Short mmCIF file of C-alpha atoms in Angstrom, two decimals:
data_model
loop_
_atom_site.label_atom_id
_atom_site.label_comp_id
_atom_site.label_asym_id
_atom_site.label_seq_id
_atom_site.Cartn_x
_atom_site.Cartn_y
_atom_site.Cartn_z
CA MET A 121 107.27 104.77 84.56
CA SER A 122 107.19 107.89 82.42
CA ALA A 123 107.14 107.66 78.64
CA GLU A 124 110.23 109.87 78.70
CA ASN A 125 112.23 107.23 80.60
CA TRP A 126 111.02 104.25 78.58
CA PRO A 127 113.44 104.46 75.59
CA LEU A 128 116.47 104.46 77.90
CA VAL A 129 115.07 101.68 80.09
CA LYS A 130 114.29 99.56 77.01
CA ALA A 131 117.79 100.08 75.60
CA ILE A 132 119.36 98.98 78.88
CA LEU A 133 117.11 95.91 79.08
CA ASP A 134 118.07 94.94 75.55
CA GLU A 135 121.72 94.99 76.64
CA VAL A 136 121.43 93.08 79.91
CA LEU A 137 118.72 90.46 79.32
CA ASP A 138 121.18 88.12 77.60
CA LEU A 139 123.71 88.43 80.43
CA ALA A 140 123.96 86.17 83.45
CA PRO A 141 122.75 87.77 86.73
CA PRO A 142 126.30 88.49 88.08
CA GLU A 143 127.27 90.12 84.78
CA ARG A 144 124.08 92.18 84.79
CA ALA A 145 124.98 93.69 88.17
CA ILE A 146 128.51 94.57 87.00
CA PHE A 147 127.15 96.14 83.81
CA LEU A 148 124.56 98.23 85.64
CA ASP A 149 126.95 99.30 88.43
CA ALA A 150 129.39 100.58 85.85
CA GLY A 151 126.74 102.49 83.94
CA GLY A 152 126.34 105.40 86.36
CA LEU A 153 122.56 105.33 85.92
CA LYS A 154 120.23 107.74 87.64
CA PRO A 155 118.68 106.10 90.70
CA GLU A 156 115.14 106.14 89.29
CA ILE A 157 116.29 104.52 86.02
CA ARG A 158 118.26 101.86 87.89
CA ALA A 159 115.28 101.10 90.13
CA GLU A 160 112.97 100.66 87.12
CA VAL A 161 115.45 98.36 85.38
CA ASP A 162 115.95 96.29 88.54
CA ALA A 163 112.19 95.91 89.00
CA LEU A 164 111.75 94.69 85.42
CA LEU A 165 114.67 92.28 85.73
CA ALA A 166 113.12 90.88 88.90
CA PHE A 167 109.94 90.31 86.92
CA GLU A 168 111.90 88.58 84.16
CA ASP A 169 113.51 86.21 86.68
CA ASP A 170 110.11 85.30 88.09
CA ALA A 171 108.16 85.09 84.85
CA GLN A 172 108.81 81.49 83.87
CA GLY A 173 105.66 79.40 84.16
CA LEU A 174 103.58 82.38 85.31
CA MET A 175 103.37 84.86 82.46
CA GLN A 176 103.79 84.88 78.75
CA LEU A 177 105.23 88.40 78.58
CA SER A 178 108.87 89.41 78.43
CA ALA A 179 110.14 92.16 80.70
CA VAL A 180 110.12 94.59 77.78
CA GLU A 181 106.54 93.76 76.84
CA PHE A 182 105.51 93.88 80.48
CA ALA A 183 107.07 97.31 80.99
CA LYS A 184 104.96 98.85 78.25
CA ASN A 185 101.95 98.49 80.55
CA PHE A 186 103.52 100.85 83.09
CA ILE A 187 104.19 103.71 80.67
CA ASP A 188 101.93 106.70 81.27
CA ASP A 189 99.96 107.53 78.13
CA ASP A 190 96.48 108.49 77.05
CA GLU A 191 95.85 105.51 74.77
CA SER A 192 93.76 103.67 77.34
CA ASP A 193 90.91 106.20 77.40
CA MET A 194 87.76 104.10 77.31
CA SER A 195 85.18 106.82 77.96
CA GLY A 196 81.86 105.94 76.33
CA GLN A 197 82.70 102.28 75.77
CA THR A 198 80.45 99.52 77.10
CA VAL A 199 81.67 96.72 79.34
CA GLY A 200 79.00 94.16 80.15
CA ALA A 201 75.97 96.05 81.43
CA TYR A 202 77.98 99.23 82.11
CA ARG A 203 78.94 102.31 80.12
CA ILE A 204 82.26 103.87 81.09
CA VAL A 205 82.01 107.55 82.05
CA ARG A 206 85.62 108.38 82.86
CA GLU A 207 88.80 106.96 84.33
CA LEU A 208 89.21 107.20 88.10
CA GLY A 209 92.74 105.84 88.28
CA HIS A 210 95.10 103.24 86.88
CA GLY A 211 97.98 101.03 87.92
CA GLY A 212 100.29 98.39 86.56
CA MET A 213 97.70 95.67 85.99
CA GLY A 214 94.62 97.65 85.08
CA ALA A 215 92.49 100.73 85.48
CA VAL A 216 89.39 101.76 87.44
CA TYR A 217 86.58 103.66 85.74
CA LEU A 218 83.42 105.39 86.84
CA ALA A 219 80.65 103.57 85.00
CA GLU A 220 76.85 103.60 84.83
CA ARG A 221 74.52 100.67 84.39
CA THR A 222 72.84 100.75 80.99
CA ASP A 223 70.63 97.65 80.88
CA GLY A 224 67.64 99.60 82.19
CA LYS A 225 67.04 97.34 85.20
CA PHE A 226 67.98 100.08 87.65
CA THR A 227 70.15 103.15 87.89
CA GLN A 228 73.53 102.53 89.41
CA ARG A 229 76.99 104.08 89.36
CA VAL A 230 79.91 101.72 89.97
CA ALA A 231 83.67 101.69 90.09
CA LEU A 232 84.58 99.35 87.25
CA LYS A 233 87.98 97.69 87.51
CA LEU A 234 89.25 96.28 84.24
CA LEU A 235 92.38 94.22 83.64
CA LYS A 236 94.54 95.60 80.84
CA ARG A 237 94.31 93.54 77.70
CA GLU A 238 98.09 93.23 77.57
CA MET A 239 98.03 91.89 81.14
CA ASN A 240 95.40 89.26 80.40
CA THR A 241 97.64 86.30 81.22
CA SER A 242 96.67 83.18 83.12
CA ALA A 243 98.63 84.19 86.24
CA LEU A 244 97.17 87.67 86.50
CA ARG A 245 93.70 86.41 85.62
CA ARG A 246 93.97 84.07 88.60
CA HIS A 247 95.01 86.97 90.78
CA PHE A 248 92.19 89.14 89.44
CA GLU A 249 89.73 86.34 90.17
CA GLN A 250 91.20 86.06 93.66
CA GLU A 251 90.46 89.75 94.24
CA ARG A 252 86.87 89.11 93.19
CA GLU A 253 86.62 86.21 95.64
CA ILE A 254 88.10 88.34 98.40
CA LEU A 255 85.63 91.17 97.84
CA ALA A 256 82.74 88.71 97.69
CA SER A 257 83.74 87.32 101.10
CA LEU A 258 83.95 90.71 102.82
CA GLU A 259 80.71 92.25 104.11
CA HIS A 260 81.63 95.27 106.18
CA PRO A 261 80.20 98.82 106.22
CA ASN A 262 83.68 100.30 105.82
CA ILE A 263 84.84 98.12 102.91
CA ALA A 264 83.70 98.92 99.36
CA ARG A 265 81.30 96.14 98.28
CA LEU A 266 81.52 93.89 95.26
CA LEU A 267 78.43 94.46 93.08
CA ASP A 268 79.10 92.50 89.92
CA ALA A 269 81.81 90.69 87.97
CA GLY A 270 82.29 89.22 84.52
CA THR A 271 84.37 89.26 81.35
CA THR A 272 84.30 91.35 78.22
CA GLU A 273 83.63 89.89 74.78
CA ASP A 274 87.37 89.33 74.33
CA ARG A 275 87.57 87.53 77.70
CA VAL A 276 89.13 90.36 79.71
CA PRO A 277 87.88 90.12 83.32
CA PHE A 278 86.26 93.04 85.13
CA ILE A 279 84.90 93.78 88.61
CA ALA A 280 82.09 96.23 89.40
CA MET A 281 82.49 97.66 92.91
CA GLU A 282 80.66 100.16 95.06
CA TYR A 283 81.55 103.66 93.85
CA VAL A 284 82.71 105.79 96.76
CA ASP A 285 82.13 109.48 96.09
CA GLY A 286 84.50 111.16 98.51
CA LEU A 287 88.06 112.13 99.30
CA PRO A 288 91.18 110.23 100.37
CA ILE A 289 91.35 110.16 104.16
CA GLY A 290 94.25 112.62 104.48
CA GLU A 291 92.69 115.14 102.12
CA TYR A 292 89.33 114.73 103.87
CA CYS A 293 90.91 115.60 107.23
CA ARG A 294 92.44 118.76 105.78
CA VAL A 295 89.44 119.92 103.76
CA LYS A 296 87.08 119.38 106.69
CA ASN A 297 89.68 120.78 109.12
CA LEU A 298 89.02 117.90 111.52
CA ASP A 299 90.19 118.26 115.09
CA LEU A 300 92.42 115.64 116.71
CA ASN A 301 89.67 113.51 118.25
CA ALA A 302 87.69 113.40 114.99
CA ARG A 303 90.79 112.22 113.11
CA LEU A 304 91.45 109.52 115.68
CA GLU A 305 87.86 108.27 115.57
CA LEU A 306 88.05 108.14 111.77
CA PHE A 307 91.33 106.23 111.91
CA ARG A 308 89.95 103.84 114.52
CA THR A 309 87.08 102.99 112.18
CA VAL A 310 89.57 102.20 109.41
CA CYS A 311 91.49 99.93 111.78
CA GLY A 312 88.24 98.09 112.46
CA ALA A 313 87.74 97.43 108.74
CA VAL A 314 91.32 96.20 108.34
CA ASP A 315 90.97 93.99 111.40
CA TYR A 316 87.80 92.50 109.92
CA ALA A 317 89.70 91.65 106.72
CA HIS A 318 92.48 90.07 108.77
CA GLN A 319 89.97 87.94 110.68
CA ASN A 320 88.81 86.71 107.28
CA LEU A 321 92.44 85.78 106.46
CA ILE A 322 92.99 88.69 104.06
CA VAL A 323 96.09 90.92 104.07
CA HIS A 324 95.58 94.11 102.06
CA ARG A 325 99.30 94.83 101.37
CA ASP A 326 98.72 98.28 99.86
CA LEU A 327 97.15 100.41 102.58
CA LYS A 328 97.62 104.13 101.91
CA PRO A 329 95.47 107.27 102.09
CA SER A 330 94.30 106.98 98.47
CA ASN A 331 92.95 103.50 99.23
CA VAL A 332 90.90 104.82 102.15
CA MET A 333 88.17 107.07 100.77
CA VAL A 334 85.86 109.02 103.06
CA THR A 335 82.36 109.86 101.86
CA HIS A 336 80.89 113.33 102.23
CA ASP A 337 78.95 111.94 105.21
CA GLY A 338 82.22 111.05 106.95
CA VAL A 339 82.12 107.27 106.38
CA PRO A 340 85.53 105.74 105.52
CA LYS A 341 85.65 102.99 102.90
CA LEU A 342 88.57 100.66 102.33
CA LEU A 343 89.35 100.16 98.63
CA ASP A 344 91.54 98.17 96.25
CA PHE A 345 92.27 94.63 97.32
CA GLY A 346 94.10 94.20 94.01
CA ILE A 347 97.36 92.96 95.52
CA SER A 348 95.88 91.52 98.70
CA LYS A 349 96.91 88.11 99.94
CA ILE A 350 94.87 85.18 101.23
CA LEU A 351 96.52 83.72 104.31
CA SER A 352 95.12 80.21 103.84
CA LYS A 353 97.99 77.82 103.34
CA GLY A 354 98.69 76.77 99.78
CA ILE A 355 96.41 79.25 98.04
CA ASP A 356 98.14 81.22 95.28
CA ASP A 357 101.47 81.30 97.12
CA ALA A 358 103.41 81.46 93.86
CA ASP A 359 101.23 84.18 92.38
CA SER A 360 101.43 86.14 95.63
CA ALA A 361 105.22 85.99 95.59
CA THR A 362 105.20 87.19 92.00
CA ILE A 363 103.04 90.19 92.89
CA THR A 364 105.49 91.08 95.66
CA ARG A 365 108.52 90.83 93.38
CA MET A 366 106.80 92.89 90.69
CA GLY A 367 106.77 95.76 93.17
CA LEU A 368 103.02 96.39 92.97
CA MET A 369 102.90 98.35 96.19
CA THR A 370 103.59 101.89 97.38
CA PRO A 371 107.11 102.10 98.90
CA SER A 372 106.38 105.10 101.15
CA TYR A 373 103.63 103.12 102.91
CA ALA A 374 105.04 99.60 102.58
CA SER A 375 106.58 97.77 105.52
CA PRO A 376 110.31 96.96 105.68
CA GLU A 377 109.60 93.25 105.12
CA GLN A 378 107.61 94.05 101.98
CA LEU A 379 110.48 96.07 100.53
CA GLN A 380 112.90 93.29 101.45
CA LYS A 381 110.61 90.71 99.80
CA LYS A 382 110.22 88.80 103.04
CA SER A 383 107.11 87.06 104.34
CA VAL A 384 104.11 89.39 104.46
CA THR A 385 101.54 88.99 107.25
CA THR A 386 98.79 91.03 108.87
CA LEU A 387 101.54 92.89 110.74
CA SER A 388 102.60 94.46 107.43
CA ASP A 389 99.19 96.12 107.27
CA VAL A 390 99.64 97.29 110.88
CA TYR A 391 102.85 99.05 109.79
CA SER A 392 101.04 100.76 106.88
CA LEU A 393 98.29 101.88 109.25
CA GLY A 394 101.00 103.46 111.41
CA VAL A 395 102.28 105.41 108.40
CA ILE A 396 98.76 106.61 107.59
CA LEU A 397 98.26 107.74 111.20
CA PHE A 398 101.65 109.50 111.13
CA GLU A 399 100.52 111.49 108.09
CA MET A 400 97.06 112.23 109.54
CA LEU A 401 98.67 113.67 112.69
CA SER A 402 101.65 115.55 111.23
CA GLY A 403 100.75 116.31 107.61
CA HIS A 404 103.95 114.57 106.49
CA ARG A 405 105.01 111.11 105.44
CA PRO A 406 107.65 109.65 107.74
CA PHE A 407 109.94 108.77 104.81
CA GLU A 408 110.07 110.52 101.47
CA SER A 409 112.59 111.60 98.88
CA LYS A 410 112.79 115.05 97.36
CA GLU A 411 113.69 113.55 94.00
CA ASN A 412 111.38 110.53 94.37
CA ASP A 413 114.49 108.35 94.55
CA LEU A 414 113.20 104.84 95.20
CA ARG A 415 116.54 103.67 96.55
CA GLU A 416 116.50 106.49 99.09
CA ILE A 417 112.95 105.60 100.13
CA TYR A 418 113.80 101.90 100.42
CA SER A 419 116.88 102.71 102.49
CA ALA A 420 114.93 105.03 104.78
CA VAL A 421 112.10 102.57 105.42
CA ILE A 422 114.44 99.63 106.03
CA GLU A 423 117.31 101.27 107.93
CA HIS A 424 116.10 104.46 109.59
CA GLU A 425 113.81 105.28 112.48
CA PRO A 426 111.12 107.91 111.86
CA MET A 427 110.95 111.15 113.77
CA LEU A 428 108.22 111.61 116.34
CA PRO A 429 105.08 113.02 114.69
CA SER A 430 105.04 115.83 117.27
CA SER A 431 108.64 116.71 116.37
CA VAL A 432 107.67 116.84 112.70
CA ILE A 433 104.90 119.33 113.52
CA ASP A 434 107.39 121.40 115.53
CA ARG A 435 110.17 121.37 112.96
CA HIS A 436 108.60 121.22 109.51
CA THR A 437 106.68 124.01 107.88
CA GLY A 438 106.18 124.76 104.24
CA GLU A 439 105.80 122.39 101.32
CA MET A 440 109.20 120.74 101.58
CA THR A 441 111.73 120.49 104.40
CA SER A 442 115.02 118.72 104.91
CA GLU A 443 115.18 118.00 108.62
CA PRO A 444 117.13 114.87 109.50
CA TYR A 445 115.74 111.76 111.09
CA ALA A 446 117.81 109.42 113.22
CA LYS A 447 119.67 106.66 111.41
CA SER A 448 119.53 103.42 113.37
CA VAL A 449 123.24 102.67 113.51
CA PRO A 450 125.72 102.83 116.43
CA GLY A 451 127.03 106.24 117.33
CA ASN A 452 123.78 108.21 116.99
CA VAL A 453 124.63 109.16 113.41
CA THR A 454 122.05 111.33 111.70
CA GLU A 455 121.71 111.94 107.99
CA PRO A 456 119.40 114.54 106.44
CA VAL A 457 116.55 112.98 104.49
CA ASN A 458 113.78 115.07 103.02
CA VAL A 459 110.23 114.72 104.27
CA ARG A 460 107.42 115.65 101.90
CA HIS A 461 104.68 117.85 103.29
CA THR A 462 101.34 116.56 102.02
CA GLY A 463 99.05 119.14 103.58
CA PRO A 464 98.64 122.91 103.81
CA THR A 465 101.54 124.99 105.09
CA SER A 466 99.50 125.93 108.16
CA TRP A 467 98.91 122.75 110.16
CA THR A 468 95.91 122.74 112.49
CA LEU A 469 97.11 120.20 115.07
CA SER A 470 99.54 121.29 117.77
CA ALA A 471 102.65 119.33 118.65
CA GLY A 472 101.54 119.30 122.28
CA SER A 473 98.30 117.48 121.46
CA VAL A 474 100.22 114.72 119.67
CA ARG A 475 103.21 114.48 121.99
CA GLY A 476 103.27 111.51 124.37
CA ASP A 477 100.70 108.77 123.82
CA LEU A 478 100.15 109.34 120.11
CA ASP A 479 103.88 109.58 119.35
CA ASN A 480 104.35 106.23 121.05
CA ILE A 481 101.34 104.62 119.38
CA VAL A 482 102.62 105.57 115.92
CA LEU A 483 106.15 104.38 116.61
CA LYS A 484 104.94 101.06 118.02
CA ALA A 485 102.85 100.42 114.89
CA MET A 486 105.87 101.30 112.71
CA ARG A 487 108.56 99.24 114.42
CA LYS A 488 111.00 97.58 112.02
CA GLU A 489 110.53 94.18 113.63
CA PRO A 490 107.00 92.87 112.95
CA GLU A 491 106.85 91.02 116.27
CA ARG A 492 107.35 94.31 118.17
CA ARG A 493 104.36 96.03 116.54
CA TYR A 494 100.76 95.81 117.68
CA SER A 495 99.73 92.19 117.32
CA SER A 496 96.66 93.21 115.31
CA ALA A 497 94.88 96.18 113.78
CA GLY A 498 92.26 95.65 116.49
CA ASN A 499 94.84 96.17 119.24
CA LEU A 500 96.01 99.36 117.52
CA ALA A 501 92.40 100.57 117.42
CA GLU A 502 92.02 99.66 121.11
CA ASP A 503 95.01 101.82 122.09
CA ILE A 504 93.48 104.72 120.15
CA ARG A 505 90.22 104.17 122.06
CA ARG A 506 92.05 104.11 125.38
CA HIS A 507 93.84 107.35 124.52
CA LEU A 508 90.56 109.03 123.56
CA ASN A 509 89.09 107.95 126.91
CA GLY A 510 92.09 109.19 128.90
CA LEU A 511 93.26 105.69 129.83
CA THR A 512 96.80 104.34 129.80
CA VAL A 513 97.99 102.91 126.47
CA THR A 514 100.08 99.80 125.90
CA ALA A 515 102.57 101.74 123.78
CA ARG A 516 103.98 103.42 126.91
CA PRO A 517 105.58 101.98 130.07
CA ASN A 518 102.91 101.56 132.76
CA THR A 519 104.67 103.61 135.46
CA PHE A 520 102.96 104.96 138.59
CA SER A 521 103.43 108.60 137.56
CA TYR A 522 101.98 107.85 134.09
CA ARG A 523 98.94 106.13 135.64
CA VAL A 524 98.37 109.06 138.01
CA THR A 525 98.66 111.55 135.14
CA LYS A 526 96.11 109.65 133.05
CA PHE A 527 93.74 109.30 136.05
CA VAL A 528 93.85 113.03 136.71
CA GLY A 529 93.39 113.74 133.00
CA ARG A 530 90.19 111.71 132.67
CA ASN A 531 88.73 112.76 136.08
CA ARG A 532 89.45 116.49 136.08
CA LEU A 533 86.18 117.59 137.72
CA GLY A 534 86.26 114.84 140.30
CA VAL A 535 89.89 115.48 141.16
CA LEU A 536 89.21 119.24 141.38
CA ALA A 537 86.24 118.67 143.70
CA ALA A 538 88.26 116.27 145.83
CA ALA A 539 91.10 118.78 145.98
CA VAL A 540 88.71 121.52 147.15
CA ILE A 541 87.26 119.22 149.83
CA LEU A 542 90.73 118.14 150.88
CA LEU A 543 91.86 121.75 151.15
CA ALA A 544 88.77 122.55 153.22
CA VAL A 545 89.40 119.60 155.53
CA VAL A 546 93.09 120.40 155.81
CA GLY A 547 92.22 124.04 156.41
CA GLY A 548 89.66 123.10 159.09
CA VAL A 549 92.07 120.75 160.80
CA GLY A 550 94.75 123.41 160.61
CA THR A 551 92.44 126.00 162.15
CA THR A 552 91.45 123.58 164.92
CA LEU A 553 95.07 122.74 165.63
CA TRP A 554 95.96 126.43 165.66
CA GLN A 555 93.11 127.17 168.05
CA ALA A 556 94.17 124.25 170.23
CA ARG A 557 97.71 125.56 170.28
CA VAL A 558 96.43 129.03 171.24
CA ALA A 559 94.25 127.55 174.00
CA SER A 560 97.14 125.44 175.24
CA ALA A 561 99.38 128.48 175.33
CA GLU A 562 96.73 130.47 177.20
CA ARG A 563 96.27 127.59 179.63
CA SER A 564 100.00 127.40 180.19
CA ARG A 565 100.17 131.11 180.83
CA ALA A 566 97.22 130.91 183.28
CA GLU A 567 98.82 128.01 185.11
CA LYS A 568 102.06 129.92 185.31
CA ARG A 569 100.29 132.99 186.73
CA PHE A 570 98.39 130.80 189.20
CA ASN A 571 101.60 129.16 190.39
CA ASP A 572 103.31 132.52 190.61
CA VAL A 573 100.49 133.88 192.82
CA ARG A 574 100.58 130.73 194.91
CA LYS A 575 104.33 131.02 195.44
CA LEU A 576 104.10 134.75 196.13
CA ALA A 577 101.38 134.34 198.79
CA ASN A 578 103.37 131.65 200.54
CA SER A 579 106.53 133.73 200.25
CA TYR A 580 104.85 136.76 201.92
CA LEU A 581 103.46 134.77 204.83
CA PHE A 582 106.16 132.22 205.48
CA ASP A 583 109.36 133.82 204.25
CA VAL A 584 109.17 137.63 204.27
CA TYR A 585 106.88 138.27 207.28
CA PRO A 586 108.96 136.26 209.83
CA GLU A 587 112.03 138.23 208.77
CA ILE A 588 110.50 141.65 209.56
CA GLU A 589 107.91 141.03 212.29
CA ASN A 590 110.29 141.93 215.18
CA LEU A 591 111.92 144.92 213.50
CA GLU A 592 111.18 148.37 214.97
CA GLY A 593 109.06 150.57 212.72
CA SER A 594 107.89 147.66 210.56
CA LEU A 595 104.24 147.85 211.47
CA LYS A 596 103.10 149.45 208.21
CA ALA A 597 105.16 146.99 206.17
CA ARG A 598 103.66 144.08 208.10
CA GLU A 599 100.12 145.44 207.54
CA ALA A 600 100.80 145.76 203.77
CA ILE A 601 102.13 142.20 203.63
CA VAL A 602 99.04 140.85 205.41
CA LYS A 603 96.72 142.84 203.11
CA ASN A 604 98.44 141.64 199.91
CA ALA A 605 98.65 138.09 201.19
CA LEU A 606 94.91 138.03 201.87
CA GLU A 607 94.19 139.30 198.31
CA TYR A 608 96.36 136.54 196.86
CA LEU A 609 94.74 133.94 199.12
CA ASP A 610 91.23 135.06 198.16
CA SER A 611 92.19 134.81 194.46
CA LEU A 612 93.59 131.32 194.94
CA SER A 613 90.58 130.24 196.97
CA ALA A 614 88.25 131.16 194.08
CA GLU A 615 90.13 128.78 191.76
CA ALA A 616 90.89 125.99 194.23
CA GLY A 617 87.92 123.87 193.15
CA SER A 618 88.50 120.23 194.16
CA ASP A 619 92.27 120.59 194.46
CA LEU A 620 92.72 119.14 197.98
CA GLU A 621 96.41 119.98 198.12
CA LEU A 622 95.71 123.63 197.34
CA GLN A 623 92.84 123.72 199.83
CA ALA A 624 95.22 122.44 202.55
CA GLU A 625 97.79 125.10 201.64
CA LEU A 626 95.08 127.79 201.76
CA ALA A 627 93.91 126.65 205.19
CA THR A 628 97.46 126.83 206.53
CA ALA A 629 97.97 130.24 204.95
CA TYR A 630 94.71 131.68 206.34
CA GLU A 631 95.69 130.33 209.76
CA LYS A 632 99.03 132.08 209.44
CA VAL A 633 97.26 135.35 208.55
CA GLY A 634 95.08 134.99 211.61
CA ASP A 635 98.15 134.52 213.82
CA VAL A 636 99.78 137.59 212.29
CA GLN A 637 96.69 139.75 212.83
CA GLU A 638 96.57 138.77 216.55
CA HIS A 639 100.04 140.14 217.22
#
């Protein structure tokens, strides 16, 4: 909350805190408040309703801790064995500082998380101690380690964590100009860290790019388990519910069930991972408001379906756009909702490289219904691995054409070689068949000529000659017939081979020629 808004918010709270809940709603609805003011008032009223037995602060006192000011500068102060260098960031319950060890035992820089003095209540101390227990139980190369813990002289708890000198994951991708595969490998590593936390019964509940820092060596580190939840039954259920109702999360990355204050499970983290991947691929958040209107963001996350990341790359350029996304109501209604561009105006990934598998992976992780998402962060990481290896992914229907496409994609050289061999074989078979057809045609023509000669020889000797042998003046014609018939018979005799029928015909024909020559 800005200091500028605080006087108005405080005045409204003073008016409505003495009213019954139904009267509060009527009063606020009639006030015509700006959406951001109304959202801040509603959040503080929700805290007031939940405060009994958990905190000793009123909503007004509590709200003072969310006002941005410079009064909390602790540079140079000593906390335990550490001297604070500068503030790294702050939130509703406390702040994180870069600090150096000063007891002389060894040189060490840490990220020192300190609960605000005003927030040092029994409920939040329990939650702060729970964060310490969570960090102590997690030993993973991609999760920032717990190094130390304690309390200040005035009993304010602190945690000393591994200091990660790097950039938020989205900024790291842009600054390093990572290609698609490098981004996916980085994201897959983050999924592995989240899956490890889940296997240890820890839900992070505030996954976002600023809580995933990447070192200059390219190692991602998961940070800030400040509002995480232990899944073991009966542990801090009331405190966990309070944290949820206080709104200590980031709406643009929170799951629909978180915003609706429903049960939060590991699948809520899967949703947030989907949002992070969406932003890493497209350079945009799937849901954002131009005016930072929390109601608009809540409505978008709960009611609307995101665009495809590839479509966002295609359609959005510049720092801010206002392309619509599809509203999930009957009739295919669309309403324009602004999408904030969080990267440079020139995006390095192409829509074509994201279209298909990656679109579907993101949308599966971000489904409204938790049971329709990936069942674990590990399964999400596995689909990323399968995509990187050219295999089919579970986010898409396993059709025959899809399987063939993926097979060809991951075996390009083998398929190309097989295609060349197949073409050679087909070409060879085709040539052989063509040659066979040519030979068959030649054989047919030869047989036809042979039969024609055979018929002609027989016709001369047995049909034509008898008709003219007794005619006057036909001697020369008869001599020509005999000569031609002998030539035909000699030709047939050379090709008779073992054809007994032809040999018999030739014998009869030669005998006929002999008879003719005797006359």
